[in-house]
């Protein structure tokens, strides 16, 4: 199993929405971690499993004290909260000033996230919402421990130009000029992928064009999928609109991206796993946020 880091270069392409959507339909057990140093959004937009609000003090904020004394991967579960649909989340910081409490701990978190795969009790993939990576964001210290670094981008020309340059810079930093194709998509050799947020009518054409540009520019990155530009689906995912979320373009496109990534890289991430009291193993799947269903889960009506 693996750490998958999602990020954007600039603007608001919808990293949190994409991260939640991918986690909700991920083929195996998954932990969604809000690791944006600027602060998380889920505490404001999602309900906890008990029907009330998520606890903003349990998550990245509470894990800071634990990590300073060393962090065993299974300790991550002590700071996790389930959403109303069952998706397990590590709630992000409240405000950017709280990121100072995590200074120097980002590599420790990265190792714990990546090593959660090897837990004998409760192995899981980790999808990390890293927010924007422009500048010297400390969340980028998670990237060397990731199997995949996925850059989310909209399709305006300026957005594509920025993601091209960001991908090239990350490739140079993470791969040091070496060819990542030897064993891409595994910890230590993270594949840099681009996920486009696009109109479904033009998604295939745009993906091909952007991928050709990334290859021509020798960025070391490639397009790995598209997420539908679906405001109504995003509203459903956040619980602000009723409807059958599992039928939305957002969830259907996220399921395709998740399936394609797992099909290509899942064998490299697979490890033997068993269930654990309080943390059932991933073989039966997990329900996502209201209206979605993980593998083996049951899709219900959105809120």
PDB file of C-alpha atoms in Angstrom:
ATOM      1  CA  UNK A   1       0.000   0.000   0.000  1.00  0.00           C
ATOM      2  CA  UNK A   2       1.102   3.578  -0.373  1.00  0.00           C
ATOM      3  CA  UNK A   3       1.044   7.301   0.324  1.00  0.00           C
ATOM      4  CA  UNK A   4      -0.619   9.288  -2.449  1.00  0.00           C
ATOM      5  CA  UNK A   5      -0.116  13.065  -2.160  1.00  0.00           C
ATOM      6  CA  UNK A   6      -2.496  15.492  -3.901  1.00  0.00           C
ATOM      7  CA  UNK A   7      -1.537  19.110  -4.436  1.00  0.00           C
ATOM      8  CA  UNK A   8      -2.034  22.136  -6.680  1.00  0.00           C
ATOM      9  CA  UNK A   9       0.346  24.824  -7.858  1.00  0.00           C
ATOM     10  CA  UNK A  10      -1.877  27.886  -7.603  1.00  0.00           C
ATOM     11  CA  UNK A  11      -5.498  28.866  -7.417  1.00  0.00           C
ATOM     12  CA  UNK A  12      -8.303  26.608  -6.206  1.00  0.00           C
ATOM     13  CA  UNK A  13      -8.767  23.679  -8.585  1.00  0.00           C
ATOM     14  CA  UNK A  14     -10.507  21.649  -5.886  1.00  0.00           C
ATOM     15  CA  UNK A  15      -7.789  19.582  -4.208  1.00  0.00           C
ATOM     16  CA  UNK A  16      -9.880  18.807  -1.130  1.00  0.00           C
ATOM     17  CA  UNK A  17     -12.922  17.822  -3.193  1.00  0.00           C
ATOM     18  CA  UNK A  18     -10.776  15.573  -5.395  1.00  0.00           C
ATOM     19  CA  UNK A  19      -9.045  14.019  -2.375  1.00  0.00           C
ATOM     20  CA  UNK A  20     -12.356  13.219  -0.658  1.00  0.00           C
ATOM     21  CA  UNK A  21     -13.852  11.855  -3.878  1.00  0.00           C
ATOM     22  CA  UNK A  22     -10.864   9.595  -4.558  1.00  0.00           C
ATOM     23  CA  UNK A  23     -10.764   8.377  -0.952  1.00  0.00           C
ATOM     24  CA  UNK A  24     -14.502   7.646  -1.003  1.00  0.00           C
ATOM     25  CA  UNK A  25     -14.119   5.235  -3.924  1.00  0.00           C
ATOM     26  CA  UNK A  26     -10.597   3.940  -3.275  1.00  0.00           C
ATOM     27  CA  UNK A  27     -10.360   0.174  -3.948  1.00  0.00           C
ATOM     28  CA  UNK A  28      -8.803  -0.588  -0.558  1.00  0.00           C
ATOM     29  CA  UNK A  29      -8.916   0.718   2.959  1.00  0.00           C
ATOM     30  CA  UNK A  30      -7.736   4.299   2.987  1.00  0.00           C
ATOM     31  CA  UNK A  31      -6.975   7.097   5.421  1.00  0.00           C
ATOM     32  CA  UNK A  32      -7.640  10.626   4.174  1.00  0.00           C
ATOM     33  CA  UNK A  33      -5.164  13.066   5.735  1.00  0.00           C
ATOM     34  CA  UNK A  34      -5.636  16.830   5.530  1.00  0.00           C
ATOM     35  CA  UNK A  35      -2.019  17.952   5.457  1.00  0.00           C
ATOM     36  CA  UNK A  36      -2.434  21.444   4.012  1.00  0.00           C
ATOM     37  CA  UNK A  37      -0.334  23.767   6.226  1.00  0.00           C
ATOM     38  CA  UNK A  38      -2.812  26.568   5.468  1.00  0.00           C
ATOM     39  CA  UNK A  39      -5.529  24.633   7.304  1.00  0.00           C
ATOM     40  CA  UNK A  40      -8.150  22.024   6.559  1.00  0.00           C
ATOM     41  CA  UNK A  41     -11.720  22.337   5.295  1.00  0.00           C
ATOM     42  CA  UNK A  42     -13.424  19.103   6.335  1.00  0.00           C
ATOM     43  CA  UNK A  43     -14.208  20.272   9.855  1.00  0.00           C
ATOM     44  CA  UNK A  44     -16.367  22.992   8.288  1.00  0.00           C
ATOM     45  CA  UNK A  45     -18.011  20.999   5.505  1.00  0.00           C
ATOM     46  CA  UNK A  46     -18.451  17.437   6.795  1.00  0.00           C
ATOM     47  CA  UNK A  47     -20.299  15.794   9.674  1.00  0.00           C
ATOM     48  CA  UNK A  48     -18.797  13.141  11.931  1.00  0.00           C
ATOM     49  CA  UNK A  49     -20.159   9.593  12.122  1.00  0.00           C
ATOM     50  CA  UNK A  50     -22.054  10.429  15.325  1.00  0.00           C
ATOM     51  CA  UNK A  51     -23.982  13.128  13.462  1.00  0.00           C
ATOM     52  CA  UNK A  52     -22.294  16.075  15.132  1.00  0.00           C
ATOM     53  CA  UNK A  53     -19.339  18.157  13.996  1.00  0.00           C
ATOM     54  CA  UNK A  54     -15.818  16.835  13.665  1.00  0.00           C
ATOM     55  CA  UNK A  55     -13.475  17.649  16.539  1.00  0.00           C
ATOM     56  CA  UNK A  56     -10.953  20.216  15.237  1.00  0.00           C
ATOM     57  CA  UNK A  57      -8.502  19.293  17.995  1.00  0.00           C
ATOM     58  CA  UNK A  58      -8.241  15.631  16.990  1.00  0.00           C
ATOM     59  CA  UNK A  59      -6.147  15.141  13.891  1.00  0.00           C
ATOM     60  CA  UNK A  60      -3.057  16.936  12.656  1.00  0.00           C
ATOM     61  CA  UNK A  61      -3.147  19.203  15.694  1.00  0.00           C
ATOM     62  CA  UNK A  62      -3.216  16.383  18.232  1.00  0.00           C
ATOM     63  CA  UNK A  63      -0.682  14.277  16.351  1.00  0.00           C
ATOM     64  CA  UNK A  64       1.963  17.003  16.641  1.00  0.00           C
ATOM     65  CA  UNK A  65       2.626  16.255  20.311  1.00  0.00           C
ATOM     66  CA  UNK A  66       2.725  12.508  19.695  1.00  0.00           C
ATOM     67  CA  UNK A  67       5.112  12.784  16.751  1.00  0.00           C
ATOM     68  CA  UNK A  68       7.685  14.704  18.785  1.00  0.00           C
ATOM     69  CA  UNK A  69       8.173  11.581  20.899  1.00  0.00           C
ATOM     70  CA  UNK A  70       8.382   9.373  17.827  1.00  0.00           C
ATOM     71  CA  UNK A  71       5.537   8.047  15.725  1.00  0.00           C
ATOM     72  CA  UNK A  72       4.620   4.419  15.147  1.00  0.00           C
ATOM     73  CA  UNK A  73       2.321   4.165  12.085  1.00  0.00           C
ATOM     74  CA  UNK A  74      -0.506   2.492  14.029  1.00  0.00           C
ATOM     75  CA  UNK A  75      -0.611   5.555  16.304  1.00  0.00           C
ATOM     76  CA  UNK A  76      -2.138   7.469  13.399  1.00  0.00           C
ATOM     77  CA  UNK A  77      -5.437   5.699  14.061  1.00  0.00           C
ATOM     78  CA  UNK A  78      -5.606   7.284  17.528  1.00  0.00           C
ATOM     79  CA  UNK A  79      -6.084  10.675  15.834  1.00  0.00           C
ATOM     80  CA  UNK A  80      -8.551   9.622  13.133  1.00  0.00           C
ATOM     81  CA  UNK A  81     -12.261  10.458  12.993  1.00  0.00           C
ATOM     82  CA  UNK A  82     -14.862   8.781  10.756  1.00  0.00           C
ATOM     83  CA  UNK A  83     -17.116  10.922   8.607  1.00  0.00           C
ATOM     84  CA  UNK A  84     -20.856  10.310   8.550  1.00  0.00           C
ATOM     85  CA  UNK A  85     -20.446   7.870   5.651  1.00  0.00           C
ATOM     86  CA  UNK A  86     -17.577   5.990   7.328  1.00  0.00           C
ATOM     87  CA  UNK A  87     -14.572   7.495   5.557  1.00  0.00           C
ATOM     88  CA  UNK A  88     -11.683   7.744   8.032  1.00  0.00           C
ATOM     89  CA  UNK A  89     -10.026  11.166   8.133  1.00  0.00           C
ATOM     90  CA  UNK A  90      -7.138  12.878   9.854  1.00  0.00           C
ATOM     91  CA  UNK A  91      -8.581  16.367  10.290  1.00  0.00           C
ATOM     92  CA  UNK A  92      -6.346  19.236   9.242  1.00  0.00           C
ATOM     93  CA  UNK A  93      -5.087  22.247  11.119  1.00  0.00           C
ATOM     94  CA  UNK A  94      -7.517  25.020  11.924  1.00  0.00           C
ATOM     95  CA  UNK A  95      -5.379  27.962  10.806  1.00  0.00           C
ATOM     96  CA  UNK A  96      -1.976  28.343   9.173  1.00  0.00           C
ATOM     97  CA  UNK A  97      -0.369  29.597  12.389  1.00  0.00           C
ATOM     98  CA  UNK A  98      -0.817  26.141  13.898  1.00  0.00           C
ATOM     99  CA  UNK A  99       1.588  24.730  11.306  1.00  0.00           C
ATOM    100  CA  UNK A 100       4.441  25.984  13.483  1.00  0.00           C
ATOM    101  CA  UNK A 101       3.644  23.107  15.849  1.00  0.00           C
ATOM    102  CA  UNK A 102       4.554  20.658  13.089  1.00  0.00           C
ATOM    103  CA  UNK A 103       7.886  22.267  12.251  1.00  0.00           C
ATOM    104  CA  UNK A 104      10.473  19.545  11.641  1.00  0.00           C
ATOM    105  CA  UNK A 105       7.872  16.768  11.869  1.00  0.00           C
ATOM    106  CA  UNK A 106       6.789  16.532   8.234  1.00  0.00           C
ATOM    107  CA  UNK A 107       9.346  13.846   7.288  1.00  0.00           C
ATOM    108  CA  UNK A 108       8.278  11.859  10.368  1.00  0.00           C
ATOM    109  CA  UNK A 109       4.672  12.090   9.215  1.00  0.00           C
ATOM    110  CA  UNK A 110       5.665  11.107   5.687  1.00  0.00           C
ATOM    111  CA  UNK A 111       7.415   7.981   6.922  1.00  0.00           C
ATOM    112  CA  UNK A 112       4.450   7.067   9.139  1.00  0.00           C
ATOM    113  CA  UNK A 113       1.972   7.558   6.294  1.00  0.00           C
ATOM    114  CA  UNK A 114       4.042   5.444   3.919  1.00  0.00           C
ATOM    115  CA  UNK A 115       4.715   2.775   6.553  1.00  0.00           C
ATOM    116  CA  UNK A 116       1.054   2.392   7.458  1.00  0.00           C
ATOM    117  CA  UNK A 117       1.094  -0.100   4.583  1.00  0.00           C
ATOM    118  CA  UNK A 118       3.220  -2.429   6.673  1.00  0.00           C
ATOM    119  CA  UNK A 119       1.067  -2.330   9.797  1.00  0.00           C
ATOM    120  CA  UNK A 120       0.369  -5.891  10.975  1.00  0.00           C
ATOM    121  CA  UNK A 121      -2.903  -4.725  12.523  1.00  0.00           C
ATOM    122  CA  UNK A 122      -4.513  -2.075  10.318  1.00  0.00           C
ATOM    123  CA  UNK A 123      -2.743  -1.478   6.993  1.00  0.00           C
ATOM    124  CA  UNK A 124      -4.108   1.247   4.738  1.00  0.00           C
ATOM    125  CA  UNK A 125      -3.242   3.538   1.895  1.00  0.00           C
ATOM    126  CA  UNK A 126      -3.023   7.227   2.779  1.00  0.00           C
ATOM    127  CA  UNK A 127      -4.363   9.977   0.527  1.00  0.00           C
ATOM    128  CA  UNK A 128      -2.890  13.285   1.662  1.00  0.00           C
ATOM    129  CA  UNK A 129      -4.494  16.612   0.747  1.00  0.00           C
ATOM    130  CA  UNK A 130      -1.418  18.861   0.651  1.00  0.00           C
ATOM    131  CA  UNK A 131      -3.085  22.023  -0.673  1.00  0.00           C
ATOM    132  CA  UNK A 132      -0.936  24.373  -2.717  1.00  0.00           C
ATOM    133  CA  UNK A 133       2.741  23.604  -3.155  1.00  0.00           C
ATOM    134  CA  UNK A 134       3.991  26.920  -4.505  1.00  0.00           C
ATOM    135  CA  UNK A 135       6.775  28.409  -2.421  1.00  0.00           C
ATOM    136  CA  UNK A 136       8.415  26.489   0.390  1.00  0.00           C
ATOM    137  CA  UNK A 137       5.375  24.703   1.784  1.00  0.00           C
ATOM    138  CA  UNK A 138       6.458  22.181   4.433  1.00  0.00           C
ATOM    139  CA  UNK A 139       3.924  19.662   3.111  1.00  0.00           C
ATOM    140  CA  UNK A 140       6.303  19.063   0.204  1.00  0.00           C
ATOM    141  CA  UNK A 141       8.487  17.206   2.717  1.00  0.00           C
ATOM    142  CA  UNK A 142       5.935  14.392   2.472  1.00  0.00           C
ATOM    143  CA  UNK A 143       6.631  13.900  -1.229  1.00  0.00           C
ATOM    144  CA  UNK A 144       9.867  11.862  -1.003  1.00  0.00           C
ATOM    145  CA  UNK A 145       7.911   9.260   0.998  1.00  0.00           C
ATOM    146  CA  UNK A 146       5.008   9.096  -1.465  1.00  0.00           C
ATOM    147  CA  UNK A 147       4.428   6.551  -4.184  1.00  0.00           C
ATOM    148  CA  UNK A 148       2.455   9.089  -6.226  1.00  0.00           C
ATOM    149  CA  UNK A 149       2.456  12.878  -6.241  1.00  0.00           C
ATOM    150  CA  UNK A 150      -0.655  14.020  -8.086  1.00  0.00           C
ATOM    151  CA  UNK A 151      -0.890  17.630  -9.234  1.00  0.00           C
ATOM    152  CA  UNK A 152      -4.452  18.795  -9.743  1.00  0.00           C
ATOM    153  CA  UNK A 153      -5.041  21.401 -12.441  1.00  0.00           C
ATOM    154  CA  UNK A 154      -7.851  23.041 -14.330  1.00  0.00           C
ATOM    155  CA  UNK A 155      -7.529  23.385 -18.077  1.00  0.00           C
ATOM    156  CA  UNK A 156      -7.127  27.103 -18.681  1.00  0.00           C
ATOM    157  CA  UNK A 157      -3.867  27.820 -20.571  1.00  0.00           C
ATOM    158  CA  UNK A 158      -2.281  29.587 -17.611  1.00  0.00           C
ATOM    159  CA  UNK A 159      -3.152  26.703 -15.278  1.00  0.00           C
ATOM    160  CA  UNK A 160      -1.633  24.165 -17.668  1.00  0.00           C
ATOM    161  CA  UNK A 161       1.523  26.248 -18.019  1.00  0.00           C
ATOM    162  CA  UNK A 162       1.893  26.438 -14.253  1.00  0.00           C
ATOM    163  CA  UNK A 163       1.359  22.719 -13.697  1.00  0.00           C
ATOM    164  CA  UNK A 164       3.917  21.973 -16.424  1.00  0.00           C
ATOM    165  CA  UNK A 165       6.531  24.127 -14.688  1.00  0.00           C
ATOM    166  CA  UNK A 166       5.651  22.792 -11.244  1.00  0.00           C
ATOM    167  CA  UNK A 167       5.876  19.200 -12.463  1.00  0.00           C
ATOM    168  CA  UNK A 168       9.303  19.850 -13.973  1.00  0.00           C
ATOM    169  CA  UNK A 169      10.544  21.444 -10.752  1.00  0.00           C
ATOM    170  CA  UNK A 170       9.234  18.575  -8.619  1.00  0.00           C
ATOM    171  CA  UNK A 171      10.720  15.986 -10.955  1.00  0.00           C
ATOM    172  CA  UNK A 172      14.119  17.637 -10.725  1.00  0.00           C
ATOM    173  CA  UNK A 173      13.868  17.790  -6.933  1.00  0.00           C
ATOM    174  CA  UNK A 174      12.511  14.283  -6.346  1.00  0.00           C
ATOM    175  CA  UNK A 175      14.282  12.395  -9.100  1.00  0.00           C
ATOM    176  CA  UNK A 176      17.495  14.410  -9.277  1.00  0.00           C
ATOM    177  CA  UNK A 177      17.591  14.207 -13.040  1.00  0.00           C
ATOM    178  CA  UNK A 178      17.340  10.400 -13.040  1.00  0.00           C
ATOM    179  CA  UNK A 179      14.728   8.510 -14.995  1.00  0.00           C
ATOM    180  CA  UNK A 180      11.832   7.572 -12.644  1.00  0.00           C
ATOM    181  CA  UNK A 181      10.496   5.002 -15.089  1.00  0.00           C
ATOM    182  CA  UNK A 182      12.714   2.264 -13.644  1.00  0.00           C
ATOM    183  CA  UNK A 183      10.328   1.647 -10.740  1.00  0.00           C
ATOM    184  CA  UNK A 184       7.831   4.497 -10.725  1.00  0.00           C
ATOM    185  CA  UNK A 185       4.928   4.647  -8.338  1.00  0.00           C
ATOM    186  CA  UNK A 186       6.720   3.223  -5.306  1.00  0.00           C
ATOM    187  CA  UNK A 187       8.032   5.017  -2.201  1.00  0.00           C
ATOM    188  CA  UNK A 188      11.347   6.697  -2.868  1.00  0.00           C
ATOM    189  CA  UNK A 189      10.634   6.928  -6.610  1.00  0.00           C
ATOM    190  CA  UNK A 190       7.326   8.813  -6.674  1.00  0.00           C
ATOM    191  CA  UNK A 191       5.555   9.105  -9.977  1.00  0.00           C
ATOM    192  CA  UNK A 192       4.479  12.677 -10.670  1.00  0.00           C
ATOM    193  CA  UNK A 193       1.036  12.606 -12.215  1.00  0.00           C
ATOM    194  CA  UNK A 194      -1.316  15.327 -13.380  1.00  0.00           C
ATOM    195  CA  UNK A 195      -5.049  15.032 -12.769  1.00  0.00           C
ATOM    196  CA  UNK A 196      -7.115  17.458 -14.830  1.00  0.00           C
ATOM    197  CA  UNK A 197     -10.386  18.964 -13.648  1.00  0.00           C
ATOM    198  CA  UNK A 198     -12.239  19.134 -16.932  1.00  0.00           C
ATOM    199  CA  UNK A 199     -15.557  19.132 -18.725  1.00  0.00           C
ATOM    200  CA  UNK A 200     -16.340  15.507 -19.444  1.00  0.00           C
ATOM    201  CA  UNK A 201     -17.139  16.293 -23.077  1.00  0.00           C
ATOM    202  CA  UNK A 202     -13.569  17.420 -23.734  1.00  0.00           C
ATOM    203  CA  UNK A 203     -11.703  15.373 -21.136  1.00  0.00           C
ATOM    204  CA  UNK A 204     -10.146  12.780 -23.455  1.00  0.00           C
ATOM    205  CA  UNK A 205      -8.942  15.312 -26.007  1.00  0.00           C
ATOM    206  CA  UNK A 206      -7.543  17.660 -23.373  1.00  0.00           C
ATOM    207  CA  UNK A 207      -5.794  14.819 -21.551  1.00  0.00           C
ATOM    208  CA  UNK A 208      -3.983  13.791 -24.705  1.00  0.00           C
ATOM    209  CA  UNK A 209      -2.938  17.336 -25.519  1.00  0.00           C
ATOM    210  CA  UNK A 210      -1.678  18.085 -22.013  1.00  0.00           C
ATOM    211  CA  UNK A 211       0.125  14.763 -21.787  1.00  0.00           C
ATOM    212  CA  UNK A 212       1.897  15.431 -25.082  1.00  0.00           C
ATOM    213  CA  UNK A 213       2.971  18.823 -23.748  1.00  0.00           C
ATOM    214  CA  UNK A 214       4.306  17.322 -20.509  1.00  0.00           C
ATOM    215  CA  UNK A 215       6.285  14.707 -22.431  1.00  0.00           C
ATOM    216  CA  UNK A 216       7.609  17.222 -24.970  1.00  0.00           C
ATOM    217  CA  UNK A 217       8.724  19.543 -22.159  1.00  0.00           C
ATOM    218  CA  UNK A 218      10.527  16.612 -20.483  1.00  0.00           C
ATOM    219  CA  UNK A 219       8.803  17.304 -17.182  1.00  0.00           C
ATOM    220  CA  UNK A 220       8.998  13.717 -15.954  1.00  0.00           C
ATOM    221  CA  UNK A 221       5.231  13.828 -15.405  1.00  0.00           C
ATOM    222  CA  UNK A 222       2.209  12.574 -17.295  1.00  0.00           C
ATOM    223  CA  UNK A 223      -1.565  12.864 -17.150  1.00  0.00           C
ATOM    224  CA  UNK A 224      -3.031   9.995 -15.129  1.00  0.00           C
ATOM    225  CA  UNK A 225      -6.713  10.892 -15.332  1.00  0.00           C
ATOM    226  CA  UNK A 226      -9.439  13.517 -15.220  1.00  0.00           C
ATOM    227  CA  UNK A 227     -11.910  14.527 -12.534  1.00  0.00           C
ATOM    228  CA  UNK A 228     -15.187  15.925 -13.808  1.00  0.00           C
ATOM    229  CA  UNK A 229     -15.775  19.632 -13.355  1.00  0.00           C
ATOM    230  CA  UNK A 230     -19.022  18.997 -11.512  1.00  0.00           C
ATOM    231  CA  UNK A 231     -20.102  21.775  -9.096  1.00  0.00           C
ATOM    232  CA  UNK A 232     -23.359  19.987  -8.285  1.00  0.00           C
ATOM    233  CA  UNK A 233     -21.480  16.792  -7.413  1.00  0.00           C
ATOM    234  CA  UNK A 234     -19.062  18.774  -5.242  1.00  0.00           C
ATOM    235  CA  UNK A 235     -22.026  20.274  -3.372  1.00  0.00           C
ATOM    236  CA  UNK A 236     -23.429  16.782  -2.825  1.00  0.00           C
ATOM    237  CA  UNK A 237     -20.063  15.508  -1.623  1.00  0.00           C
ATOM    238  CA  UNK A 238     -19.926  18.330   0.921  1.00  0.00           C
ATOM    239  CA  UNK A 239     -23.454  17.497   2.108  1.00  0.00           C
ATOM    240  CA  UNK A 240     -24.894  20.804   0.916  1.00  0.00           C
ATOM    241  CA  UNK A 241     -27.106  19.333  -1.806  1.00  0.00           C
ATOM    242  CA  UNK A 242     -29.347  16.284  -2.020  1.00  0.00           C
ATOM    243  CA  UNK A 243     -29.101  13.657  -4.699  1.00  0.00           C
ATOM    244  CA  UNK A 244     -27.590  10.296  -5.569  1.00  0.00           C
ATOM    245  CA  UNK A 245     -23.944  11.199  -5.199  1.00  0.00           C
ATOM    246  CA  UNK A 246     -22.740   7.848  -6.519  1.00  0.00           C
ATOM    247  CA  UNK A 247     -24.356   8.746  -9.855  1.00  0.00           C
ATOM    248  CA  UNK A 248     -22.674  12.151 -10.101  1.00  0.00           C
ATOM    249  CA  UNK A 249     -20.046  12.879 -12.731  1.00  0.00           C
ATOM    250  CA  UNK A 250     -17.639  13.735  -9.908  1.00  0.00           C
ATOM    251  CA  UNK A 251     -17.818  10.333  -8.242  1.00  0.00           C
ATOM    252  CA  UNK A 252     -17.963   8.387 -11.494  1.00  0.00           C
ATOM    253  CA  UNK A 253     -14.830  10.127 -12.782  1.00  0.00           C
ATOM    254  CA  UNK A 254     -13.054   9.730  -9.424  1.00  0.00           C
ATOM    255  CA  UNK A 255     -13.843   6.011  -9.473  1.00  0.00           C
ATOM    256  CA  UNK A 256     -12.251   5.741 -12.931  1.00  0.00           C
ATOM    257  CA  UNK A 257      -9.080   7.532 -11.782  1.00  0.00           C
ATOM    258  CA  UNK A 258      -8.833   5.427  -8.614  1.00  0.00           C
ATOM    259  CA  UNK A 259      -9.400   2.205 -10.545  1.00  0.00           C
ATOM    260  CA  UNK A 260      -6.803   3.095 -13.182  1.00  0.00           C
ATOM    261  CA  UNK A 261      -4.176   3.998 -10.574  1.00  0.00           C
ATOM    262  CA  UNK A 262      -4.808   0.843  -8.584  1.00  0.00           C
ATOM    263  CA  UNK A 263      -4.732  -1.321 -11.709  1.00  0.00           C
ATOM    264  CA  UNK A 264      -1.386   0.130 -12.742  1.00  0.00           C
ATOM    265  CA  UNK A 265       0.345   0.347  -9.378  1.00  0.00           C
ATOM    266  CA  UNK A 266      -1.658  -1.791  -6.943  1.00  0.00           C
ATOM    267  CA  UNK A 267       0.529  -4.856  -7.312  1.00  0.00           C
ATOM    268  CA  UNK A 268       3.584  -2.840  -6.268  1.00  0.00           C
ATOM    269  CA  UNK A 269       1.754  -1.591  -3.171  1.00  0.00           C
ATOM    270  CA  UNK A 270       0.167  -4.860  -2.067  1.00  0.00           C
ATOM    271  CA  UNK A 271       1.173  -6.406   1.235  1.00  0.00           C
ATOM    272  CA  UNK A 272      -0.476  -9.168   3.262  1.00  0.00           C
ATOM    273  CA  UNK A 273      -3.038  -7.712   5.642  1.00  0.00           C
ATOM    274  CA  UNK A 274      -5.544  -8.800   8.264  1.00  0.00           C
ATOM    275  CA  UNK A 275      -8.349  -7.136  10.118  1.00  0.00           C
ATOM    276  CA  UNK A 276      -8.008  -5.532  13.548  1.00  0.00           C
ATOM    277  CA  UNK A 277     -10.548  -4.945  16.270  1.00  0.00           C
ATOM    278  CA  UNK A 278     -11.850  -1.427  15.878  1.00  0.00           C
ATOM    279  CA  UNK A 279     -10.157  -1.128  12.489  1.00  0.00           C
ATOM    280  CA  UNK A 280     -11.638  -3.672  10.078  1.00  0.00           C
ATOM    281  CA  UNK A 281      -9.366  -4.785   7.261  1.00  0.00           C
ATOM    282  CA  UNK A 282      -9.896  -3.426   3.760  1.00  0.00           C
ATOM    283  CA  UNK A 283     -11.213  -6.607   2.161  1.00  0.00           C
ATOM    284  CA  UNK A 284     -14.851  -5.655   2.782  1.00  0.00           C
ATOM    285  CA  UNK A 285     -14.371  -2.073   1.666  1.00  0.00           C
ATOM    286  CA  UNK A 286     -15.627   1.083   3.360  1.00  0.00           C
ATOM    287  CA  UNK A 287     -18.532   3.409   2.782  1.00  0.00           C
ATOM    288  CA  UNK A 288     -17.587   6.865   1.624  1.00  0.00           C
ATOM    289  CA  UNK A 289     -19.296  10.135   2.505  1.00  0.00           C
ATOM    290  CA  UNK A 290     -23.085  10.099   2.351  1.00  0.00           C
ATOM    291  CA  UNK A 291     -24.225   8.937  -1.048  1.00  0.00           C
ATOM    292  CA  UNK A 292     -21.062   7.073  -2.039  1.00  0.00           C
ATOM    293  CA  UNK A 293     -19.777   3.591  -1.466  1.00  0.00           C
ATOM    294  CA  UNK A 294     -16.330   2.159  -1.229  1.00  0.00           C
ATOM    295  CA  UNK A 295     -15.490  -1.337  -2.491  1.00  0.00           C
ATOM    296  CA  UNK A 296     -18.119  -3.677  -1.142  1.00  0.00           C
ATOM    297  CA  UNK A 297     -19.952  -0.771   0.485  1.00  0.00           C
ATOM    298  CA  UNK A 298     -23.561   0.303  -0.131  1.00  0.00           C
ATOM    299  CA  UNK A 299     -24.397   3.583  -1.807  1.00  0.00           C
ATOM    300  CA  UNK A 300     -27.095   5.516  -0.019  1.00  0.00           C
ATOM    301  CA  UNK A 301     -28.833   8.799  -0.674  1.00  0.00           C
ATOM    302  CA  UNK A 302     -26.868  12.000  -0.379  1.00  0.00           C
ATOM    303  CA  UNK A 303     -27.737  14.482   2.296  1.00  0.00           C
TER     304      UNK A 303
END
